[in-house]
Coordinates of C-alpha atoms and ligand atoms in Angstrom, one line a residue:
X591 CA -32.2 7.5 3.4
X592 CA -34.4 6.1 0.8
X593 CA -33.0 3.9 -1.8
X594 CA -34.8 6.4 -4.5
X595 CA -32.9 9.3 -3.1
X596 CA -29.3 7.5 -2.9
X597 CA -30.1 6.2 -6.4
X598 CA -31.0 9.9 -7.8
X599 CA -28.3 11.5 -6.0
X600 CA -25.6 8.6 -7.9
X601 CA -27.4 9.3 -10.8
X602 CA -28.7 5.0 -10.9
X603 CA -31.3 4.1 -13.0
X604 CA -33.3 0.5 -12.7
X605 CA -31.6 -1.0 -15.5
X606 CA -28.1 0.2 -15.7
X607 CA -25.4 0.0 -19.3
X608 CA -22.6 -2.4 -18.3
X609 CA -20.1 -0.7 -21.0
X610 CA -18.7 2.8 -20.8
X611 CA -15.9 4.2 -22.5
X612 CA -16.2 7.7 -22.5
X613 CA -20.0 6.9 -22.9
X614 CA -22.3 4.3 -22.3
X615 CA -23.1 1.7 -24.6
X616 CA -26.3 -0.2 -26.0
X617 CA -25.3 -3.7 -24.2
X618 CA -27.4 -7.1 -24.3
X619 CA -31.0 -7.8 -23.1
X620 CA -29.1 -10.5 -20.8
X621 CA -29.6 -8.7 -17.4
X622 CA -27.7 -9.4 -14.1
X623 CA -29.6 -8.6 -11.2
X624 CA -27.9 -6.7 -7.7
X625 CA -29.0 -8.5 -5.1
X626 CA -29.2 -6.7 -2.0
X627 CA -27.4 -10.0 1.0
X628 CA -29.7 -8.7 3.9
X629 CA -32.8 -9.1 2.6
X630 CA -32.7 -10.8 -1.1
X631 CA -34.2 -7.6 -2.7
X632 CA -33.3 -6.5 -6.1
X633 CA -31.7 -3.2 -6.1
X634 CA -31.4 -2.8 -9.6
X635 CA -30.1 -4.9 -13.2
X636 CA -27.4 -3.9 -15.6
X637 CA -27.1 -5.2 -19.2
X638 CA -24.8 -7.6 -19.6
X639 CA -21.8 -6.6 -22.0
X640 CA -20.4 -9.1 -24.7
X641 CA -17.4 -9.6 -26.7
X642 CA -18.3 -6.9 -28.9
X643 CA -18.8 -4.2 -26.7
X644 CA -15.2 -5.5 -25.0
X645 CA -14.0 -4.9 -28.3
X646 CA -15.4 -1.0 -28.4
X647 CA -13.8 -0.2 -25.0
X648 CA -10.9 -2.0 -25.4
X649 CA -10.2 -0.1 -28.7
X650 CA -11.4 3.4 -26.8
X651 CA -9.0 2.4 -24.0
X652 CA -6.0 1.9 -26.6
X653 CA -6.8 5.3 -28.1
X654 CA -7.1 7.2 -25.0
X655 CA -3.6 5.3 -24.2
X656 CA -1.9 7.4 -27.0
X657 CA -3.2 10.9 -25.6
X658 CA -3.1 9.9 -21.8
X659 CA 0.7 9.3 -22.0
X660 CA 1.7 12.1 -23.0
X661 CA -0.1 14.3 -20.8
X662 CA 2.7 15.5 -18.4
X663 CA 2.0 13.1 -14.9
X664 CA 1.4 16.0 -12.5
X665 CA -1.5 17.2 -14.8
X666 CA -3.0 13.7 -14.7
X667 CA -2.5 14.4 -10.9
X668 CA -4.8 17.3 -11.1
X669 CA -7.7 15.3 -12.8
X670 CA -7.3 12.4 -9.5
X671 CA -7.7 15.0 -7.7
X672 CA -10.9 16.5 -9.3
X673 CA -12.2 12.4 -8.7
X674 CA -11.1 12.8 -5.1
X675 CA -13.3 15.9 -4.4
X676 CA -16.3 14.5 -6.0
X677 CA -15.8 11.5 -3.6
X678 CA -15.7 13.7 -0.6
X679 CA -18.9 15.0 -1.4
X680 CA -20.9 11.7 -2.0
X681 CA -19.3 9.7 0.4
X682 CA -22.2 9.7 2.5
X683 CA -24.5 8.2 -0.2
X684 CA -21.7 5.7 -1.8
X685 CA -20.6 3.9 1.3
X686 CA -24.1 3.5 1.7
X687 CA -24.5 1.5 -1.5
X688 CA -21.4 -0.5 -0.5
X689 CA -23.3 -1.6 2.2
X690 CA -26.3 -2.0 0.5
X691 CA -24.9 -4.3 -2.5
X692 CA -22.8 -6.4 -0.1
X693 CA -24.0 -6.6 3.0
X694 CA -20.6 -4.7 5.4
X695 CA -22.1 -2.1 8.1
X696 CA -22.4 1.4 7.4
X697 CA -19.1 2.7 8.7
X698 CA -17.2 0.1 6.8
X699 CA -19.1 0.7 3.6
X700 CA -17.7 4.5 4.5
X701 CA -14.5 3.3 5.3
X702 CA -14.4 1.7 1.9
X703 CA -14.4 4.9 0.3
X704 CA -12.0 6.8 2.1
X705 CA -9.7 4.5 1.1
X706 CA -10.6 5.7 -2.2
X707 CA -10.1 9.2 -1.0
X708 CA -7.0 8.2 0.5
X709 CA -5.4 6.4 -2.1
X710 CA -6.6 9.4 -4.9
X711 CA -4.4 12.0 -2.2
X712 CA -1.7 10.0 -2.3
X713 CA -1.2 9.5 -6.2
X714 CA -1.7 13.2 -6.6
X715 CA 1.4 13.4 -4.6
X716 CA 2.7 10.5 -6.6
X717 CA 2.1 12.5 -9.7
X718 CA 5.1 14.8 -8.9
X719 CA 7.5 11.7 -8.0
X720 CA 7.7 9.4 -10.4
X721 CA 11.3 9.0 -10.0
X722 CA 13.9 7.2 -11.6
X723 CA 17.8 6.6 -10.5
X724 CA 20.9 7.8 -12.1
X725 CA 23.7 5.1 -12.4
X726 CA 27.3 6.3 -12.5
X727 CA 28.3 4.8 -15.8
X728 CA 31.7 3.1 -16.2
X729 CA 32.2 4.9 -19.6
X730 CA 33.6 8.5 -19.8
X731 CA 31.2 11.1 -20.9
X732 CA 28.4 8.8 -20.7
X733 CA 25.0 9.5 -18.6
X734 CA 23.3 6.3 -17.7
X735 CA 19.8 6.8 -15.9
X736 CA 16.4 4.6 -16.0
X737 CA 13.0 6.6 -16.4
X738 CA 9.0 5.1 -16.2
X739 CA 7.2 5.3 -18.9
X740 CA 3.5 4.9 -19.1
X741 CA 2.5 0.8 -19.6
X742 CA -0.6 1.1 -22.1
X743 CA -4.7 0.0 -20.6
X744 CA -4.4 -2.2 -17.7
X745 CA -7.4 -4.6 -17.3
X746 CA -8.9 -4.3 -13.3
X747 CA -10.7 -7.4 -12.4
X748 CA -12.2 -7.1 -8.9
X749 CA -13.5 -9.2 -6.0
X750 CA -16.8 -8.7 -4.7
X751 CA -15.9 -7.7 -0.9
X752 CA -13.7 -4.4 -1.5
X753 CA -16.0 -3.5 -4.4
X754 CA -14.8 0.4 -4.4
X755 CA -11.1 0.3 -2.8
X756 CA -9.5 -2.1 -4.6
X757 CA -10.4 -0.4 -8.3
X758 CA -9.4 2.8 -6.7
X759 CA -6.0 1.4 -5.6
X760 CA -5.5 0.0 -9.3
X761 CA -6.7 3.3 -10.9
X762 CA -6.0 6.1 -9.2
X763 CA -2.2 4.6 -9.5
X764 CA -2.8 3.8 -12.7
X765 CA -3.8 7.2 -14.2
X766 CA -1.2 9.5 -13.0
X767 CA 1.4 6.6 -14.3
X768 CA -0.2 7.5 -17.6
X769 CA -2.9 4.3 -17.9
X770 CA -6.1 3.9 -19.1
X771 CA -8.2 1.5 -17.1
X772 CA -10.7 -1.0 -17.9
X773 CA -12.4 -2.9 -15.0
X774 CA -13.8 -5.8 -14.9
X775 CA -16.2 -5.8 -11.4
X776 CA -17.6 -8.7 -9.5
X777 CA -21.0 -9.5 -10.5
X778 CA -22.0 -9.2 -6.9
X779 CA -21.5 -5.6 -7.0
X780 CA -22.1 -4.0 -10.3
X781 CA -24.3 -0.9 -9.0
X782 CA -21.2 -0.2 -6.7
X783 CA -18.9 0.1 -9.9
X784 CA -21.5 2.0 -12.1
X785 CA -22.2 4.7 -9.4
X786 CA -18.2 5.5 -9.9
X787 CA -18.0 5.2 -13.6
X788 CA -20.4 8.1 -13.1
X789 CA -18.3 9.9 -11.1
X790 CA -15.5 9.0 -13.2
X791 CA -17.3 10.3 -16.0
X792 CA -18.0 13.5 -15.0
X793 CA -14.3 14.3 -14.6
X794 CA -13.6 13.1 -17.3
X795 CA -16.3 15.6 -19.3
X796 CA -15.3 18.3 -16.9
X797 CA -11.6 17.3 -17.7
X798 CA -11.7 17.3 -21.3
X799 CA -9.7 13.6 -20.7
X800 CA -9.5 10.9 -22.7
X801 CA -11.7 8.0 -21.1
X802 CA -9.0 6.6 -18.8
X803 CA -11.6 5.1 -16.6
X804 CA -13.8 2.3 -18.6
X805 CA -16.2 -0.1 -17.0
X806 CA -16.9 -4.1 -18.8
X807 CA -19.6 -5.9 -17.2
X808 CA -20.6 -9.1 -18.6
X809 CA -19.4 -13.1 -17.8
X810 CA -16.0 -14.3 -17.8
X811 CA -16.5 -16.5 -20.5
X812 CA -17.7 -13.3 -22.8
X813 CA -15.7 -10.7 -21.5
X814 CA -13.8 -11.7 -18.2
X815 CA -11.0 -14.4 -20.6
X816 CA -11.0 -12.6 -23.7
X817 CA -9.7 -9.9 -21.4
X818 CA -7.3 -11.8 -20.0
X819 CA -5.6 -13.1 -22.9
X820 CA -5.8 -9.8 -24.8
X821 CA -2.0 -8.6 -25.9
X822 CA -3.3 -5.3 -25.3
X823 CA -3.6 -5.4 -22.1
X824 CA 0.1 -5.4 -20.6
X825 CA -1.0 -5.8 -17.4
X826 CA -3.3 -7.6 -15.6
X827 CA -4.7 -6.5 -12.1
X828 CA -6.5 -9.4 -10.4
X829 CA -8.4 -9.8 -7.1
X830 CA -10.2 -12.4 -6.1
X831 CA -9.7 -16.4 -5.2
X832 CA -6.5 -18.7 -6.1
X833 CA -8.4 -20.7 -8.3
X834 CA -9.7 -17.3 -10.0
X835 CA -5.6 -16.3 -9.6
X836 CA -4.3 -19.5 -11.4
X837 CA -6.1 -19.6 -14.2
X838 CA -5.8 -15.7 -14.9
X839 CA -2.1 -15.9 -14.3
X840 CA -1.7 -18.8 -16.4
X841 CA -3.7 -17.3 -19.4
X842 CA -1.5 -14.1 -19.0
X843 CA 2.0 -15.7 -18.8
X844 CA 0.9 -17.5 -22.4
X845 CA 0.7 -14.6 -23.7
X846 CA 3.6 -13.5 -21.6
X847 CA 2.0 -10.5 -20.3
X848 CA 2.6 -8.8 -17.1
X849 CA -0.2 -10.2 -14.1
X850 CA -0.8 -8.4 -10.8
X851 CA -2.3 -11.1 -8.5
X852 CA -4.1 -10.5 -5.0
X853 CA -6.0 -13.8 -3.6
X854 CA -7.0 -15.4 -1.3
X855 CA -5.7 -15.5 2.6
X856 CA -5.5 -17.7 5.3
X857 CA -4.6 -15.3 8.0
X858 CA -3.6 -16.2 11.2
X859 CA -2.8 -14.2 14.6
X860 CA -0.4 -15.8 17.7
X861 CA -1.1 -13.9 21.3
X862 CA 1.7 -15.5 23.5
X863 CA 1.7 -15.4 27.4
X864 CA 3.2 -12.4 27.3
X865 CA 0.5 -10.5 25.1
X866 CA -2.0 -7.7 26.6
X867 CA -5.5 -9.9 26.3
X868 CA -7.4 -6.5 26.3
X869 CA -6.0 -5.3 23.4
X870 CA -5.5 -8.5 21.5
X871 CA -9.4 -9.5 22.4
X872 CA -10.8 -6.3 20.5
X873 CA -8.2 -7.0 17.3
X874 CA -9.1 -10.3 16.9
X875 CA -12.8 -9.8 17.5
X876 CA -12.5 -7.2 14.7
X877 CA -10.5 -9.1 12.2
X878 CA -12.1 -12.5 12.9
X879 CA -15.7 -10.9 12.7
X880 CA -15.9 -7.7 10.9
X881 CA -17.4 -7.5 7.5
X882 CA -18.8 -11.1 8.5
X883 CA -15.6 -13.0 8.0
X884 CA -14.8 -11.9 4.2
X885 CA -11.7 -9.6 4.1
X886 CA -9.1 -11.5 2.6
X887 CA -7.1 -10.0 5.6
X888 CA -9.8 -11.4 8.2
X889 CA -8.3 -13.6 10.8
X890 CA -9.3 -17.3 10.5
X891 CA -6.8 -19.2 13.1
X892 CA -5.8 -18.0 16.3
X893 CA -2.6 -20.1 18.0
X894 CA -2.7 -19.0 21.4
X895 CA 0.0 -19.6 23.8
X896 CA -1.6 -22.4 26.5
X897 CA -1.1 -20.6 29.6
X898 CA -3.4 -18.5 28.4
X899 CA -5.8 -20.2 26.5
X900 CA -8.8 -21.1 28.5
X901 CA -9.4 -17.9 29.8
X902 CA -8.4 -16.3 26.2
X903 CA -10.7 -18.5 24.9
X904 CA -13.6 -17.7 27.7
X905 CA -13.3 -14.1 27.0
X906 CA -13.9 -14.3 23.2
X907 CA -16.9 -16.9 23.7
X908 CA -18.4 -13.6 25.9
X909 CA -17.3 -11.3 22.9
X910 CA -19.1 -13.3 20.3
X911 CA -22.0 -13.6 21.9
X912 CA -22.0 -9.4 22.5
X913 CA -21.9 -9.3 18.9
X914 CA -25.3 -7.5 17.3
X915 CA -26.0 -9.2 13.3
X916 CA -28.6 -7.5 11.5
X917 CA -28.9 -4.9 8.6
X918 CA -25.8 -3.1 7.8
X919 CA -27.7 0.0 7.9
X920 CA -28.8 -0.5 11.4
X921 CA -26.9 1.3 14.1
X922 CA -25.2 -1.0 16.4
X923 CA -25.1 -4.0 14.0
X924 CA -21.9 -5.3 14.2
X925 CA -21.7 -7.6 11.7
X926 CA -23.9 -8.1 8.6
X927 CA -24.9 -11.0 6.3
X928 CA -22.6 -13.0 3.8
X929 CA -22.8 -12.2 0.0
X930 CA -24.8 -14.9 -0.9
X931 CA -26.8 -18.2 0.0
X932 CA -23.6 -20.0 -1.8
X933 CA -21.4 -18.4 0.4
X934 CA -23.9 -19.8 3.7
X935 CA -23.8 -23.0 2.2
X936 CA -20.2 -23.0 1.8
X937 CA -19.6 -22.1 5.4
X938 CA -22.0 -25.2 6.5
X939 CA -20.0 -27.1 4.5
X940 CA -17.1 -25.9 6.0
X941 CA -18.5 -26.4 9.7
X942 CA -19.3 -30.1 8.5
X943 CA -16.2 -30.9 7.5
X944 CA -14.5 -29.3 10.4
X945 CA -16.3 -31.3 13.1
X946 CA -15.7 -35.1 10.7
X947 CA -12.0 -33.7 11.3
X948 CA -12.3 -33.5 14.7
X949 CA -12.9 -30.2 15.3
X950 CA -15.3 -28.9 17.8
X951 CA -17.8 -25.9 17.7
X952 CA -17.4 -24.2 20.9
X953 CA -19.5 -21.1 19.7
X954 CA -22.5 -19.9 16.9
X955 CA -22.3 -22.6 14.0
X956 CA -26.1 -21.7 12.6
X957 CA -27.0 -20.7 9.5
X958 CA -29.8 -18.9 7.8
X959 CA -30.7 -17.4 11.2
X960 CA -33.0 -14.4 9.8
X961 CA -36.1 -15.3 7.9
X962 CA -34.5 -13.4 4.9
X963 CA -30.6 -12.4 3.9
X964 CA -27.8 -14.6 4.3
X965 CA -27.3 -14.4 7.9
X966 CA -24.9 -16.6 9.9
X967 CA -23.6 -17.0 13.5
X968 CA -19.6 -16.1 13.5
X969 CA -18.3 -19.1 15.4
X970 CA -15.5 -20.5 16.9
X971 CA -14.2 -23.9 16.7
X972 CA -11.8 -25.7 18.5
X973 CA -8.9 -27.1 16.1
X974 CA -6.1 -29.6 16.2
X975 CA -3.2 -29.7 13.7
X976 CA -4.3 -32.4 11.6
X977 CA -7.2 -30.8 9.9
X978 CA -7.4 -30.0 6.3
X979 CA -10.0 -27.4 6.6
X980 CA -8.1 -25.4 8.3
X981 CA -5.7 -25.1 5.3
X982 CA -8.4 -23.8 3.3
X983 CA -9.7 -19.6 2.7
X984 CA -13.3 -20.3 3.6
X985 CA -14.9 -16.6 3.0
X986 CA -17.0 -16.7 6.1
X987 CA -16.6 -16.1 9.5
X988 CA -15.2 -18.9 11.3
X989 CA -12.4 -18.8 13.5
X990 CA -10.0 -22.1 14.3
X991 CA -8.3 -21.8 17.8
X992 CA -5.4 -24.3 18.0
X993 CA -3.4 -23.9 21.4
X994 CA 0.8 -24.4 20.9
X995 CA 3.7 -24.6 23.8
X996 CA 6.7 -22.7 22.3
X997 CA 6.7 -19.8 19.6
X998 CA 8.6 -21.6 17.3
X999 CA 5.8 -24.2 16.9
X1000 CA 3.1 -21.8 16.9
X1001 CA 5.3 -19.8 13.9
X1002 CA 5.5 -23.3 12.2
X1003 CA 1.9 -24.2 12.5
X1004 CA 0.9 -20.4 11.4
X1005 CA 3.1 -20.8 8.3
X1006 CA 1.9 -24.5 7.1
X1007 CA -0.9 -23.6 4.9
X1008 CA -0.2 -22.5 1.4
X1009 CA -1.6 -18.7 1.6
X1010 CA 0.3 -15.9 2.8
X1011 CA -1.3 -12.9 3.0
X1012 CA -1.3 -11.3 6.7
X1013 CA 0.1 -12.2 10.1
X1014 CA -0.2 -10.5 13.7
X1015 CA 1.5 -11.9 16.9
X1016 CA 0.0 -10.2 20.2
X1017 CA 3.0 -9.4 22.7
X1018 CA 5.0 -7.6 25.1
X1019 CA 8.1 -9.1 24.6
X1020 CA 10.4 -7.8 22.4
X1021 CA 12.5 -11.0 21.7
X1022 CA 8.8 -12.4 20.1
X1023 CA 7.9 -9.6 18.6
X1024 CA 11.0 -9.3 16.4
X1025 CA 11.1 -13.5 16.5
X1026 CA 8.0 -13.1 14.1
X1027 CA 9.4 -10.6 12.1
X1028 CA 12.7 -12.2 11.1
X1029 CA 13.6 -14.1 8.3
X1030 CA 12.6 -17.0 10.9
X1031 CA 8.7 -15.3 11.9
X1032 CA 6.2 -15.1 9.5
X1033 CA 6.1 -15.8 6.2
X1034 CA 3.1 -13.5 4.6
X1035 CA 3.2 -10.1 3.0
X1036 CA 1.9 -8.4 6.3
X1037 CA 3.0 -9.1 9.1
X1038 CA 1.8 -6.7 12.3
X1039 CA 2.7 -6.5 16.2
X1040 CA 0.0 -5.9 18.5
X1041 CA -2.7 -5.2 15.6
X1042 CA -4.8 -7.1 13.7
X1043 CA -4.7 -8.7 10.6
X1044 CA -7.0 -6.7 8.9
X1045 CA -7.2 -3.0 8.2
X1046 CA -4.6 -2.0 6.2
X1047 CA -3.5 1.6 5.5
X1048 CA -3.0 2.5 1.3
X1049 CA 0.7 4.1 2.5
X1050 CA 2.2 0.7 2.7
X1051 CA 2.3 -2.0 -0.4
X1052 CA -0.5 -4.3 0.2
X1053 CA -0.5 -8.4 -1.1
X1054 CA 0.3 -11.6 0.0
X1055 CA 2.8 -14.4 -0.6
X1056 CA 2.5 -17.8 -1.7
X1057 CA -1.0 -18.7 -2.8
X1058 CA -1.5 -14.9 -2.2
X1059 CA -0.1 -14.2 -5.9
X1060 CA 2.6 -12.3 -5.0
X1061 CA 1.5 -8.9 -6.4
X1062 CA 1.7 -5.4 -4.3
X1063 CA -0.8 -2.8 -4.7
X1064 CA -1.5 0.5 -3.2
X1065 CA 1.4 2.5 -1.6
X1066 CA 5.0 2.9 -1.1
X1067 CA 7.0 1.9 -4.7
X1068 CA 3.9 -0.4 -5.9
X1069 CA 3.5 2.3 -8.7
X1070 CA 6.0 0.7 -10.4
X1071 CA 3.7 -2.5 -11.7
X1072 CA 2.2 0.4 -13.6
X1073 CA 4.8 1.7 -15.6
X1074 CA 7.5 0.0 -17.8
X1075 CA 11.1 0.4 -16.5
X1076 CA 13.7 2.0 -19.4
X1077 CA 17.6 1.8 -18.8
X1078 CA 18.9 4.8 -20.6
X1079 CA 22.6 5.6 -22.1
X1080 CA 23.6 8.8 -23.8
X1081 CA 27.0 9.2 -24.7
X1082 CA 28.0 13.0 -25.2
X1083 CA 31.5 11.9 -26.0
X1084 CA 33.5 12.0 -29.2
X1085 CA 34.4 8.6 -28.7
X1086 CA 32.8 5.6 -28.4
X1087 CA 34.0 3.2 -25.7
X1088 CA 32.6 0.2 -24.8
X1089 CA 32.1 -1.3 -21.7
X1090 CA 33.9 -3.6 -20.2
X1091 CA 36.9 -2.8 -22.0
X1092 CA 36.0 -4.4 -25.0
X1093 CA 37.3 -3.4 -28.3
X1094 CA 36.0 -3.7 -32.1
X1095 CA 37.8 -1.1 -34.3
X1096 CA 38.2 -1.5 -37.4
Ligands
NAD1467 P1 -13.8 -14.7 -7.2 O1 -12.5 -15.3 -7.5 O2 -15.0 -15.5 -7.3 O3 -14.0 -13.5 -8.3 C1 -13.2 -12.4 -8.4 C2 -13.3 -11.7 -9.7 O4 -12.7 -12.6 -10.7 C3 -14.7 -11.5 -10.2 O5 -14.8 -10.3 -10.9 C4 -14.9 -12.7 -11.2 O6 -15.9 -12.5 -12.1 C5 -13.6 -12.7 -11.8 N1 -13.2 -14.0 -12.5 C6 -13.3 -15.2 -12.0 N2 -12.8 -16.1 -12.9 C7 -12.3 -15.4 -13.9 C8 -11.6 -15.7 -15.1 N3 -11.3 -17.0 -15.4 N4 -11.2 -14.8 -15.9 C9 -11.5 -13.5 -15.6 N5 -12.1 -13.1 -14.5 C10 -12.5 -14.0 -13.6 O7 -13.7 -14.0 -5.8 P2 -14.8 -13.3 -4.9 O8 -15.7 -14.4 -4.3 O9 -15.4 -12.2 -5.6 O10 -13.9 -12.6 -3.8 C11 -13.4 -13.3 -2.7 C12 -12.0 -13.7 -2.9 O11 -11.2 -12.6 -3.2 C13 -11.4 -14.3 -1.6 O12 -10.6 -15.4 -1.9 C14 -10.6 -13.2 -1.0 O13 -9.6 -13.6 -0.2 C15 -10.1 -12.6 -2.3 N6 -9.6 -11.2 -2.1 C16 -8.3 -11.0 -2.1 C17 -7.8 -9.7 -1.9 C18 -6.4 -9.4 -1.9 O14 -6.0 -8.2 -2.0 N7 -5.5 -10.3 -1.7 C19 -8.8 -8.6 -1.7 C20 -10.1 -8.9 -1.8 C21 -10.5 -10.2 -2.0

């Protein structure tokens, strides 16, 4: 497909408003260029927005607060829904601009916006259970019950790797719990987030809604931190790395706000002697190299049991090198190029490091392999307990193999760095299995048996512990970041008792 047809059929210009809010404003002559990872081309520039164009949508997104929450949540359903069908039908050409603006092969780039079609079906169906409890109260004639109530605009800031999902798992949420959203993208992906703003927008028109779903492009220090600290924001959804996550978080608490925080991982998987190699091989392979090493779920140490290891370790030497890099686009490419020469350097850096530590490179360890694009080799290094680097979220794909006698060690060793996000032990054995997912096993947000670390489905609460941030987005009861919780007592007596048996007459 030609880049002029996928930019027609998304409605993309050349030079692209980073500001919408029901419509798109006049932003600065600053331009930020989208650079397309395989082969350095420009794909297109957006205007940069500033403080006072944050100041317009915020305002919009305040306004279109005070309608949105009172339209009745299943009818917000109905207009997620409308979004949903519009993403069916340009699927095709939006996974395709995934891939383009950051580099992940085709069928990931379409994966990424299933999710988005997944997570839009499932808040429909949220739109219609939006529950609260009833409490027995302890006073007669007295009905105690708590309801959800819509929060007010929640600010989105988003990572560059998941550049469609993650917004969709915020927003779609979001709107049928009666938000408004304002998001923030990476600036490694702002075509991504204009081409939905568009089809945002239409729904919106087609909807007669307010704008719930506003875009802000433009630095942090103009519009990423005034954001932040805004009071009007009562929540803030963040994703991205732990430094990005403690300074946002800290900025929010000041203000005591409300902070949902996704970071960085350092995910490991153990496969014990008991494990079926087939199935663990093609996991691993999958988590430790698909979209190049940067999912924040993407495996980066392997413990593996050492009756098992050489030949383990043989095996995933052949599977590397089976591994086809090239353009996303390409069929048959495997595995695409990082986001940017930063993030090659970074990984060099890394590889340095990790061999003054005493780690050894027992596969790939090239950069800059392609004439053009940020190609690397994924590679595998053979670790030791005493290495630093190991502790550390490099966003590149490079997997540490450490070998451990006992399960309790390996759980030890795969719980001793300060991330948390998502786990996966490889076994047969039942007694292991359940081992790592006691209060003794693993101590992340996900932890999986006989799967990998990455790929998670938008039915289950998704986030990390530790470093991670601690937030949960996505499915089961993680709606409920969205909404403020209200206790609720109504007395329908003639009396008024008070609890706990305590009187004040007069
Ligand atoms: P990053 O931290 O560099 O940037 C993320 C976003 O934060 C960008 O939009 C950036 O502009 C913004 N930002 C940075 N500093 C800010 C500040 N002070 N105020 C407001 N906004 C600020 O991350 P990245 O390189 O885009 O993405 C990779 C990182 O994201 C990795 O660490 C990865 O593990 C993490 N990530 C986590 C999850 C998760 O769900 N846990 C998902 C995807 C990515």
């Amino acid at each position: 497909m030609r880049k002029e047809d996928l930019f027609s059929t998304l409605g993309l210009s050349e030079v692209e408003s980073g500001a919408f809010c029901g419509e798109w404003l006049d932003c600065s002559d600053k331009e930020l260029s989208s650079i397309n990872p395989a082969n350095e081309e420009i794909l297109g520039k957006v205007r940069l927005a500033r403080s006072k164009e944050l100041e317009i949508v915020t305002s919009k997104a305040v306004e279109a607060f005070k309608k949105w929450r009172s339209v009745p949540a299943p009818r917000r359903g109905e207009v997620v829904r409308l979004f949903a069908e519009k993403l069916r039908k340009k699927k095709d050409y939006l996974g395709r601009l995934v891939s383009l603006e950051v580099g992940k092969i085709l069928s990931e780039g379409l994966g990424e916006v299933q999710e988005m079609i997944d997570i839009a079906d499932f808040a429909v169906g949220l739109s219609r259970q939006l529950y609260g409890l009833t409490i027995a109260s302890e006073r007669p004639r007295h009905r105690m019950f708590e309801q959800w109530i819509p929060l007010g605009p929640v600010g989105i800031i988003t990572a560059f790797n998941f550049p469609a999902a993650v917004w969709s798992w915020n927003s779609m949420i979001a709107a049928v719990c009666g938000d408004p959203v304002v998001w923030k993208p990476s600036p490694l992906a702002p075509l991504t987030a204009i081409a939905i703003t568009k089809i945002a927008e239409e729904v919106q028109k087609e909807t007669s809604s307010p704008p719930i779903f506003n875009l802000i492009i433009g630095t942090v220090e103009e519009v990423g931190e005034p954001m932040v600290k805004d009071r009007r924001y009562p929540l803030i959804s963040a994703t991205g790395s732990v430094a990005m996550g403690r300074r946002v978080g800290t900025l929010v608490a000041q203000r005591l706000g409300r902070s949902l925080l996704e970071l960085g991982g350092n995910n490991a998987s153990i496969v014990t002697e008991n494990a079926d190699l087939d199935l663990a091989l093609r996991a691993i392979l999958f988590a430790a190299v698909g979209t190049s090493g940067q999912r924040c779920t993407t495996t980066r140490r392997l413990f593996l049991h050492k009756s098992i290891k050489d030949q383990f370790v043989d095996r995933l030497v052949k599977a590397y090198s089976s591994i086809t890099i090239g353009d996303p686009l390409e069929e048959g490419v495997l595995m695409g190029p990082l986001i940017t020469s930063d993030a090659v350097d970074k990984m060099a850096k890394a590889l340095e490091i990790a061999e003054q530590q005493g780690g050894k490179i027992i596969y790939g360890g090239k950069t800059y392999i392609r004439p053009k694009g940020f190609f690397v080799e994924p590679t595998l290094v053979e670790a030791h307990n005493d290495m630093p680097i190991t502790c550390e979220e490099t966003f590149a794909p490079i997997l540490y193999i450490f070998e451990y006698n006992n399960l309790e060690e390996a759980i030890r060793m795969h719980n001793s760095v300060p991330q948390g996000l998502s786990s996966a032990i490889f076994t047969l054995n039942i007694r292991e299995a359940e081992l790592f997912l006691s209060p003794e096993g693993s101590d992340c947000g996900i932890a999986n048996v006989n799967t990998s670390t990455s790929g998670a489905e938008i039915g289950g609460a998704f986030g990390g512990e530790k470093d991670t941030g601690g937030g949960r987005e996505a499915g089961s009861d993680a709606w409920k970041n969205y909404m403020r919780r209200q206790t609720c007592t109504i007395n329908w007596a003639d009396e008024l008792p008070l609890a706990q048996g305590v009187k004040f007459d007069v």
